[in-house]
mmCIF file of C-alpha atoms and ligand atoms in Angstrom:
data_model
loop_
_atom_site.group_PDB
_atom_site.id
_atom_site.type_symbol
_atom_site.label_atom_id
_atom_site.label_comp_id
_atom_site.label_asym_id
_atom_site.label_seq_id
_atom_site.Cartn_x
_atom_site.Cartn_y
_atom_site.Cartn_z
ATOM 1 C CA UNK A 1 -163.711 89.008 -165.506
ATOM 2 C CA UNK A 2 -162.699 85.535 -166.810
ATOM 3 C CA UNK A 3 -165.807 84.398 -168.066
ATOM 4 C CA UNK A 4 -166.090 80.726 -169.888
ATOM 5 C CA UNK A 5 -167.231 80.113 -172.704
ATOM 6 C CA UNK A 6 -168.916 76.425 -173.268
ATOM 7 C CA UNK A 7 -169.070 75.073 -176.251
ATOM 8 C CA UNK A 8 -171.132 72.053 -176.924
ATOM 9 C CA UNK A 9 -170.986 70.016 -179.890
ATOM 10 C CA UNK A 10 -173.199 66.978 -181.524
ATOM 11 C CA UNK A 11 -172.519 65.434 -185.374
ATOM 12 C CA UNK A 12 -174.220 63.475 -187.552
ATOM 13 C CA UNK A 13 -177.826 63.823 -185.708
ATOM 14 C CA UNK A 14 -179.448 63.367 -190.049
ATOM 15 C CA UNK A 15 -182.834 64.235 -189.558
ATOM 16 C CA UNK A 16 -185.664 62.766 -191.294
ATOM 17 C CA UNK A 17 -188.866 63.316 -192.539
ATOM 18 C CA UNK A 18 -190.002 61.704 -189.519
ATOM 19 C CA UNK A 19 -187.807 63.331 -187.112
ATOM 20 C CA UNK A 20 -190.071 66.194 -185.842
ATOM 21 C CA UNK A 21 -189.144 67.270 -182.395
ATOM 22 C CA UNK A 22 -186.558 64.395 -181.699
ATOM 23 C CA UNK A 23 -184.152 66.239 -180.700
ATOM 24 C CA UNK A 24 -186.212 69.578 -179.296
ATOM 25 C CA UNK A 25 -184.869 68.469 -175.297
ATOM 26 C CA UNK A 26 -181.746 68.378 -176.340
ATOM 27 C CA UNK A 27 -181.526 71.451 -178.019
ATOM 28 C CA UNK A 28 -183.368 72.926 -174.824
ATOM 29 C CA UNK A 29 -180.543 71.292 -172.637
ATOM 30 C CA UNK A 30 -177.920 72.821 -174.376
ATOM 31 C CA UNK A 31 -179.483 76.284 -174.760
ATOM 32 C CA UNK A 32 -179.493 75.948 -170.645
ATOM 33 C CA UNK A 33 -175.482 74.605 -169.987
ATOM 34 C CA UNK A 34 -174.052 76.247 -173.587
ATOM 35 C CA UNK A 35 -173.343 79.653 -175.109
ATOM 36 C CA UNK A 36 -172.801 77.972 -178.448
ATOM 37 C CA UNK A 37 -173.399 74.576 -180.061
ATOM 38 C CA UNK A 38 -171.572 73.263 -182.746
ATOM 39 C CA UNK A 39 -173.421 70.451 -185.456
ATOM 40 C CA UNK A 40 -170.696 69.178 -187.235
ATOM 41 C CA UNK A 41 -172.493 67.956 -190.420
ATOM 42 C CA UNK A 42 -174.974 65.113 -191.977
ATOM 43 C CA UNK A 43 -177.487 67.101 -190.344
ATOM 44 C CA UNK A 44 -179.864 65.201 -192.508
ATOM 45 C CA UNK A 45 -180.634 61.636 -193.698
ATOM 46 C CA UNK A 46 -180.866 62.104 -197.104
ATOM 47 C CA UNK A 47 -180.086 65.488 -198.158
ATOM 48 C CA UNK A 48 -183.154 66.832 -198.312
ATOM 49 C CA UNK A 49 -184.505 70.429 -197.961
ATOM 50 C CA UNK A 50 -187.580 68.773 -196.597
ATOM 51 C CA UNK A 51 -185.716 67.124 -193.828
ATOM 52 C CA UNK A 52 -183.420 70.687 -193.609
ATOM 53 C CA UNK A 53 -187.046 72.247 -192.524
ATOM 54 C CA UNK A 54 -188.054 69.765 -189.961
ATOM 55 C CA UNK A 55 -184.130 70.097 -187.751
ATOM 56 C CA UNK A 56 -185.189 73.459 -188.718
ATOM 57 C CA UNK A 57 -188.563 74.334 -186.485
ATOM 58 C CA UNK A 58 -186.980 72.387 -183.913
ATOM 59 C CA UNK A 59 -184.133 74.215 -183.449
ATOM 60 C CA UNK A 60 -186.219 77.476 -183.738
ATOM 61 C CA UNK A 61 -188.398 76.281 -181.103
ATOM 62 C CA UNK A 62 -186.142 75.128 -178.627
ATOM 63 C CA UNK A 63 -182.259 76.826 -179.074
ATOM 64 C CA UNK A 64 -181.625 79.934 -177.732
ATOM 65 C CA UNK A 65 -177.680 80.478 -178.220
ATOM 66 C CA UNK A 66 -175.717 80.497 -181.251
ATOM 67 C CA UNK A 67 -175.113 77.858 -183.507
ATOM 68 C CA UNK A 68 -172.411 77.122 -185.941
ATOM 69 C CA UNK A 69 -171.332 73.952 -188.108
ATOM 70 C CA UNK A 70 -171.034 72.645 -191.438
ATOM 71 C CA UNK A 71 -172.655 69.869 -193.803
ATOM 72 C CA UNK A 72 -172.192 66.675 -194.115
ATOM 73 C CA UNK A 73 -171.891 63.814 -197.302
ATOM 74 C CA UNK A 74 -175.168 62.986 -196.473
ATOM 75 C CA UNK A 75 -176.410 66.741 -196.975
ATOM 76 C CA UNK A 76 -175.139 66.770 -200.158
ATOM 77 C CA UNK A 77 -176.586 63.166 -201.403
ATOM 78 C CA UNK A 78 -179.873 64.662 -203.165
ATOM 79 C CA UNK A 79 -177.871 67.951 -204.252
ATOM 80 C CA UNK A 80 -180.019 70.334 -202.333
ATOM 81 C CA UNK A 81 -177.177 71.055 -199.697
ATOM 82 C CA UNK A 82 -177.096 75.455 -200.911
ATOM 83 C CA UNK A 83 -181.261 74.804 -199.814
ATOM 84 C CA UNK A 84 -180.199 73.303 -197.076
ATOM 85 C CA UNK A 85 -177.962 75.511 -195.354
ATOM 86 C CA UNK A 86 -179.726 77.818 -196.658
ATOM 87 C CA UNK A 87 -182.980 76.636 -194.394
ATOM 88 C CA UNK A 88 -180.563 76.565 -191.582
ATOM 89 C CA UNK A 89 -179.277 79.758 -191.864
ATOM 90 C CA UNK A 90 -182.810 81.326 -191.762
ATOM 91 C CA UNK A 91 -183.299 79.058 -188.572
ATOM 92 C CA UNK A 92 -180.040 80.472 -187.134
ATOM 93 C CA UNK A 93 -177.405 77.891 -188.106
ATOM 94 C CA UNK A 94 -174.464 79.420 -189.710
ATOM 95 C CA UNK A 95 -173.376 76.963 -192.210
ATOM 96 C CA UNK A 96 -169.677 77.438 -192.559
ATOM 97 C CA UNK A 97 -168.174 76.042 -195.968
ATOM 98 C CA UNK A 98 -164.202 77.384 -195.939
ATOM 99 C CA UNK A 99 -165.215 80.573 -193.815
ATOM 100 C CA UNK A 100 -165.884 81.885 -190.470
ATOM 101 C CA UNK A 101 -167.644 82.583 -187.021
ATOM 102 C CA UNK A 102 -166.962 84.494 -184.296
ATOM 103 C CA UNK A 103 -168.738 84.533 -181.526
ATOM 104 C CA UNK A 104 -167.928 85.364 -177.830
ATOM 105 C CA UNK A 105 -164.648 85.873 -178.261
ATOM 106 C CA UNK A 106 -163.821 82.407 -180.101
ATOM 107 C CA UNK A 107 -163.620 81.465 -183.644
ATOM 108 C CA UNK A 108 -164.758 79.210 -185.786
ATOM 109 C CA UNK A 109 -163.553 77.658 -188.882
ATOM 110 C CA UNK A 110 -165.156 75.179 -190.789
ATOM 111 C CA UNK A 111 -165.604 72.966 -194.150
ATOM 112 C CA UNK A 112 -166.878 69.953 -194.817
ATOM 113 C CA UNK A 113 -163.616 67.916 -195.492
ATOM 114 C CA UNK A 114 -163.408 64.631 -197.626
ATOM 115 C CA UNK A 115 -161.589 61.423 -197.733
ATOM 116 C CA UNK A 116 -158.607 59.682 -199.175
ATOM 117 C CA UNK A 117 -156.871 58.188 -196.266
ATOM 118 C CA UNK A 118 -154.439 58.535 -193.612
ATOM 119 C CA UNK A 119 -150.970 58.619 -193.268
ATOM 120 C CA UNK A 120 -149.115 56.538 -195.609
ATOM 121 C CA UNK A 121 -151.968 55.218 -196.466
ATOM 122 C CA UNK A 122 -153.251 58.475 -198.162
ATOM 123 C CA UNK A 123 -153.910 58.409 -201.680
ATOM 124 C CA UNK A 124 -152.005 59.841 -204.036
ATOM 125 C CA UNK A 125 -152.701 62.097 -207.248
ATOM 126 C CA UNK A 126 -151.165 60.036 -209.502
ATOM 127 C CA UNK A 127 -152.828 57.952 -212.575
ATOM 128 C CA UNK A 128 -156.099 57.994 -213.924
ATOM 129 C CA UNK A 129 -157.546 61.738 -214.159
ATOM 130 C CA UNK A 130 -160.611 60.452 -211.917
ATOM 131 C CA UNK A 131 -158.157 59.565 -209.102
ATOM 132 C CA UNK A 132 -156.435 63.034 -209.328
ATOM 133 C CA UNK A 133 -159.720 64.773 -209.359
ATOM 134 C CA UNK A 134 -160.847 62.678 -205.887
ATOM 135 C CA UNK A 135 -157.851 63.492 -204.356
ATOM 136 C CA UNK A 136 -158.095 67.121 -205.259
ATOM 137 C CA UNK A 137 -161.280 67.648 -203.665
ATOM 138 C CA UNK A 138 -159.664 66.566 -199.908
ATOM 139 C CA UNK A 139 -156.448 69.452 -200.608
ATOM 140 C CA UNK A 140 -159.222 71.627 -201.653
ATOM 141 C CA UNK A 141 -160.933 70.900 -198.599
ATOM 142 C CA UNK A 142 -157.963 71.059 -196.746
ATOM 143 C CA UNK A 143 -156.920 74.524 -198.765
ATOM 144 C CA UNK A 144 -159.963 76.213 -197.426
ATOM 145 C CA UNK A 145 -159.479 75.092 -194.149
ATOM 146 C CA UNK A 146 -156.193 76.696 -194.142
ATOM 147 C CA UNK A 147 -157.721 79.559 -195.794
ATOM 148 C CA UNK A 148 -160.261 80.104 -192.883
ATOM 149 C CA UNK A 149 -158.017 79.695 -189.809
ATOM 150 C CA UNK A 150 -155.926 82.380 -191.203
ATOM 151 C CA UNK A 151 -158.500 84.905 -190.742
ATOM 152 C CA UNK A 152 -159.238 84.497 -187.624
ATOM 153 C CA UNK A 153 -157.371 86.277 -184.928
ATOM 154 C CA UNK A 154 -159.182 85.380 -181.507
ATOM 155 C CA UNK A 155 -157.106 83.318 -178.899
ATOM 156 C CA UNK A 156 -159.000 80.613 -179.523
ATOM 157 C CA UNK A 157 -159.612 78.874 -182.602
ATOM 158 C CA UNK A 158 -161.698 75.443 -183.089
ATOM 159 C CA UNK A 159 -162.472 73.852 -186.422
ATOM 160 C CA UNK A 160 -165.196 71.817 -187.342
ATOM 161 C CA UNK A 161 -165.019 69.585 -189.974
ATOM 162 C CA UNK A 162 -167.343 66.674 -190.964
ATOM 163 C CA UNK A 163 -164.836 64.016 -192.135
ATOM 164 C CA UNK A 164 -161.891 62.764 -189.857
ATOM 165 C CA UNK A 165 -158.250 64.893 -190.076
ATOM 166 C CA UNK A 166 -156.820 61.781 -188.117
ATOM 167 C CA UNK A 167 -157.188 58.258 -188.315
ATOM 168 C CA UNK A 168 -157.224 57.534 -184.602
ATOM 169 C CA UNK A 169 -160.570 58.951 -184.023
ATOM 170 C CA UNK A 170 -162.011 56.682 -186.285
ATOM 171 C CA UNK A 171 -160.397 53.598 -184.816
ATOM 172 C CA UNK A 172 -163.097 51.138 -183.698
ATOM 173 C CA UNK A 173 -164.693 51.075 -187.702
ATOM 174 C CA UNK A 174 -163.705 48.437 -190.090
ATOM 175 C CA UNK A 175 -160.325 49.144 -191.151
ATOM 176 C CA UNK A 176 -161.446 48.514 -194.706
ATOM 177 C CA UNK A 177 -163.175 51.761 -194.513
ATOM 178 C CA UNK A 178 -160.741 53.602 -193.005
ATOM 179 C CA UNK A 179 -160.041 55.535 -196.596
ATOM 180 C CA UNK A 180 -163.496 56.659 -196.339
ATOM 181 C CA UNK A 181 -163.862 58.341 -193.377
ATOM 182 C CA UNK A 182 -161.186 61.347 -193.479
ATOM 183 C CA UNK A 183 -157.948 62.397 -194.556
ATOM 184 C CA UNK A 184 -154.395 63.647 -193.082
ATOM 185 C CA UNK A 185 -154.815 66.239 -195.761
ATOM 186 C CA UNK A 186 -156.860 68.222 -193.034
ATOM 187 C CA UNK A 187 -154.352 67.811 -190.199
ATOM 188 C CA UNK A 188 -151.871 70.106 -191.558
ATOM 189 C CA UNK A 189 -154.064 73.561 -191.303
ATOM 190 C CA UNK A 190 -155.068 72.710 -187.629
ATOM 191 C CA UNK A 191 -151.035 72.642 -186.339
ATOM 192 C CA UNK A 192 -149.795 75.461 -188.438
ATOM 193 C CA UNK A 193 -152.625 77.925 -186.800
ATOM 194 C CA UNK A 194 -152.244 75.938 -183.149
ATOM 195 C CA UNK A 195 -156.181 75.041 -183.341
ATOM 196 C CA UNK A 196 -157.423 74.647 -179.775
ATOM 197 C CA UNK A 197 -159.436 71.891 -180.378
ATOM 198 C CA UNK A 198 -161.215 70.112 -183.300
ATOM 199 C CA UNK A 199 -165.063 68.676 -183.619
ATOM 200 C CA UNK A 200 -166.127 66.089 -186.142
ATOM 201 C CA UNK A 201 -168.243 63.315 -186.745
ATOM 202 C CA UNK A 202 -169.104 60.710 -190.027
ATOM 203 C CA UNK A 203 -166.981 58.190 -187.994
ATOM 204 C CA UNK A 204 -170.237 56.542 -186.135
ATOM 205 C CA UNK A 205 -168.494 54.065 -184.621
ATOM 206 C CA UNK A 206 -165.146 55.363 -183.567
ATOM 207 C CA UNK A 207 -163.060 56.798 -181.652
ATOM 208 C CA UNK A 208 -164.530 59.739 -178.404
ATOM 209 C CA UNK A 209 -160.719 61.610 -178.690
ATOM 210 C CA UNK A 210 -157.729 61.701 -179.612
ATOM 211 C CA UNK A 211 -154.634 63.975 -180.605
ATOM 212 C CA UNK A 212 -153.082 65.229 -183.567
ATOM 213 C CA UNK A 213 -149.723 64.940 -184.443
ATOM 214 C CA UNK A 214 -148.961 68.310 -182.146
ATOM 215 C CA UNK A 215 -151.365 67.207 -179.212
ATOM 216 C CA UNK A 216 -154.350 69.171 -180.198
ATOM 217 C CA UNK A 217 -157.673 67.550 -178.972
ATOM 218 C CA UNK A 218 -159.444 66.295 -181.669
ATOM 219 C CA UNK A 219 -163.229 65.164 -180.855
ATOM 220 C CA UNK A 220 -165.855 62.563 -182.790
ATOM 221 C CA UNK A 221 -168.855 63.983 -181.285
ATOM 222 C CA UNK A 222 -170.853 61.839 -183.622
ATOM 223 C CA UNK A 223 -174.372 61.354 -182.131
ATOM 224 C CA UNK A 224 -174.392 57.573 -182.116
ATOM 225 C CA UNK A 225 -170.973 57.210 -180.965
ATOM 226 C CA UNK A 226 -171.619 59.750 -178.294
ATOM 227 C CA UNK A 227 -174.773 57.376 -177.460
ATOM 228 C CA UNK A 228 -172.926 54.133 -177.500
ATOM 229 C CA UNK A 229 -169.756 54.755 -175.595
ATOM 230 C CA UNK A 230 -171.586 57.718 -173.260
ATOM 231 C CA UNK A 231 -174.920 56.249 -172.408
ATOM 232 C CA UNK A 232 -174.964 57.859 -169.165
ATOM 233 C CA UNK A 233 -174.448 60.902 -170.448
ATOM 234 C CA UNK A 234 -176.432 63.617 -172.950
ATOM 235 C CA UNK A 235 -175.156 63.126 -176.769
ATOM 236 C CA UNK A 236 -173.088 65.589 -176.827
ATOM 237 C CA UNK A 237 -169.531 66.869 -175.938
ATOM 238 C CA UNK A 238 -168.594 69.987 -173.667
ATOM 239 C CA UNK A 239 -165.921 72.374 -174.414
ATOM 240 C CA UNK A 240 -164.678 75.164 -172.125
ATOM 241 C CA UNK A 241 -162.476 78.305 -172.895
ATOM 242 C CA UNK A 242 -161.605 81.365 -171.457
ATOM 243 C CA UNK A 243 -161.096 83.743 -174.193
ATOM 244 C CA UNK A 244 -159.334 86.477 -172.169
ATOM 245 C CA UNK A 245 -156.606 84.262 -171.593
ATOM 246 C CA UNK A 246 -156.512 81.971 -174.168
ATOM 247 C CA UNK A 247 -156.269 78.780 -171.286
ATOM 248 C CA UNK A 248 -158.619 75.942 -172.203
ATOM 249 C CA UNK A 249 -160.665 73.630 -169.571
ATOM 250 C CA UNK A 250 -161.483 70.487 -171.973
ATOM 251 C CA UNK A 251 -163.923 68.717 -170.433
ATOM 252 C CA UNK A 252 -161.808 67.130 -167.425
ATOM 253 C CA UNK A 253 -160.747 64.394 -169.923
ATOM 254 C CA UNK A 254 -157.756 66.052 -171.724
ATOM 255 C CA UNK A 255 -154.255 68.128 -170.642
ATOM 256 C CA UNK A 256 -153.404 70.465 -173.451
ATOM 257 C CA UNK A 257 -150.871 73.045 -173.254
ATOM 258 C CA UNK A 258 -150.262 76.468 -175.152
ATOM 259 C CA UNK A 259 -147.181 76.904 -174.632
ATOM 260 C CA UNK A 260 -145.247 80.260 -176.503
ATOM 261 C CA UNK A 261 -143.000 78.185 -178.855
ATOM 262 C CA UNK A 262 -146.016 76.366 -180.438
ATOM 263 C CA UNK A 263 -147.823 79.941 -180.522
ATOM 264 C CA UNK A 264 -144.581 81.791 -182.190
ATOM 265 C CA UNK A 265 -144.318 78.831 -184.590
ATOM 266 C CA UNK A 266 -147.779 79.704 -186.076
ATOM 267 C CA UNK A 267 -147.958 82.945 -186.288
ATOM 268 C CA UNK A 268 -144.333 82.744 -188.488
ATOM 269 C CA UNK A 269 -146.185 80.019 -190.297
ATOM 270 C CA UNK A 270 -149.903 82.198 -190.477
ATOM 271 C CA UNK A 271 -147.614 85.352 -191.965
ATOM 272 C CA UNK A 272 -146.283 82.633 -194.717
ATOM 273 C CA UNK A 273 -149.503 81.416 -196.052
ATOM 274 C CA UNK A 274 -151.451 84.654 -196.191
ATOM 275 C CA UNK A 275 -152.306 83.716 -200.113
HETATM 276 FE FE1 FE2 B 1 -173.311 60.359 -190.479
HETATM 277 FE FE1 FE2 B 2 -171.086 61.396 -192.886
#
């Protein structure tokens, strides 16, 4: 058997109060062409439990597969983001926050993320202690996605993250914003454990794909982007992997290879960073 496994993925779809049922085709949809959808964060407007409830009954009503993802900033904005995933949970969406998922023979790590920049550009810890403490929360961020790929062992491993690990994918924002909308700090983790592909979103008018530093496919699958530059198509993005195998079918868009070197350089650099 070489069964595929699709895995479709949506961000930033932040329900509202008045949201009820706006996305209950959708979620239908995917429950028919998916085996496990990925919402990679600002699930809600304002960070509301209230607004947690209503994504909530909709997804209980029309998804029938698994779902995994993690918050966004703007699930955190009125500090009810443990309610939240909490809500979420119940309605079967595991909310990952540095941990993992596993589910038909691929694995799932996750974390929110933060920003602070790309490249060069990246800010620094240095100065005032309010600076240090902002750029602290992206290496935590970037620590726990580390943290997570390590335990998983499946030949497949995606991340989901809400905020950007690379600045291409939010190309088509104002560059004055740029520091705002991810940080490098989270593209380390995803070449040491050879990620097979990365989801986020919080970049709503970016970039559809691009590649890391060591060519993995990383994917904005941020609802209005996905409506904007995809109109023709459902808001969301398509993954396909055969687990047995560990090959990858990305969505006819992308080439990707696995080849041994990249996979013995991990698992030198997985057996390093076991703290
Ligand atoms: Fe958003
Ligand atoms: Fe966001």
């Amino acid at each position: 058997m070489n069964r595929v496994v699709r895995v479709a993925a949506v961000a930033d779809i932040h329900y509202s109060k008045a949201s009820q049922g706006a996305l209950q085709s959708l979620f239908a949809e995917i429950t028919e062409r998916a085996d496990v959808l990925v919402l990679a964060g600002d699930l809600t407007d304002f960070g509301l439990a209230e607004e947690a409830k209503i994504l909530a009954k909709d997804l209980t009503s029309s998804l029938r597969i698994p779902a995994v993802g993690v918050l966004g900033n703007h699930d955190y904005e009125a500090g009810e983001e443990k309610e939240i995933a909490s809500i979420l949970g119940d309605a079967g969406l595991r909310i990952l926050d540095g941990d993992t998922y596993e589910v038909h023979g691929v694995g799932f790590a996750g974390v929110r993320g933060f920003c602070g920049g790309f490249g060069r550009g990246a800010l620094g810890a240095w100065g005032e202690s309010v600076i240090k403490a902002f750029v602290h929360e992206a290496i935590n961020e970037a620590l726990k996605l580390e943290a997570a790929l390590a335990r998983l062992r499946t030949p497949h491993r995606i991340a989901i993250i809400h905020y950007a690990p690379i600045r291409e994918t939010v190309e088509g924002e104002p560059l004055e914003i740029y520091p705002f909308l991810g940080s490098s700090r989270l593209e380390e983790p995803l070449s040491r454990f050879d990620v097979t592909a990365v989801f986020h979103g919080h970049a709503h008018k970016g970039s559809l794909e691009a590649k890391t530093g060591h060519g993995i496919p990383v994917y904005n699958v941020s609802f209005p982007l996905l409506k904007e530059r995809l109109p023709d198509r459902p808001p969301y993005r398509m993954l396909e992997l055969r687990p047995e195998d560990g090959r990858e079918v990305p969505m006819g868009t992308s080439e990707r290879r696995h080849t041994s070197e990249r996979r013995t350089d991990r698992r030198v650099a997985a057996e390093g960073t076991s703290s």
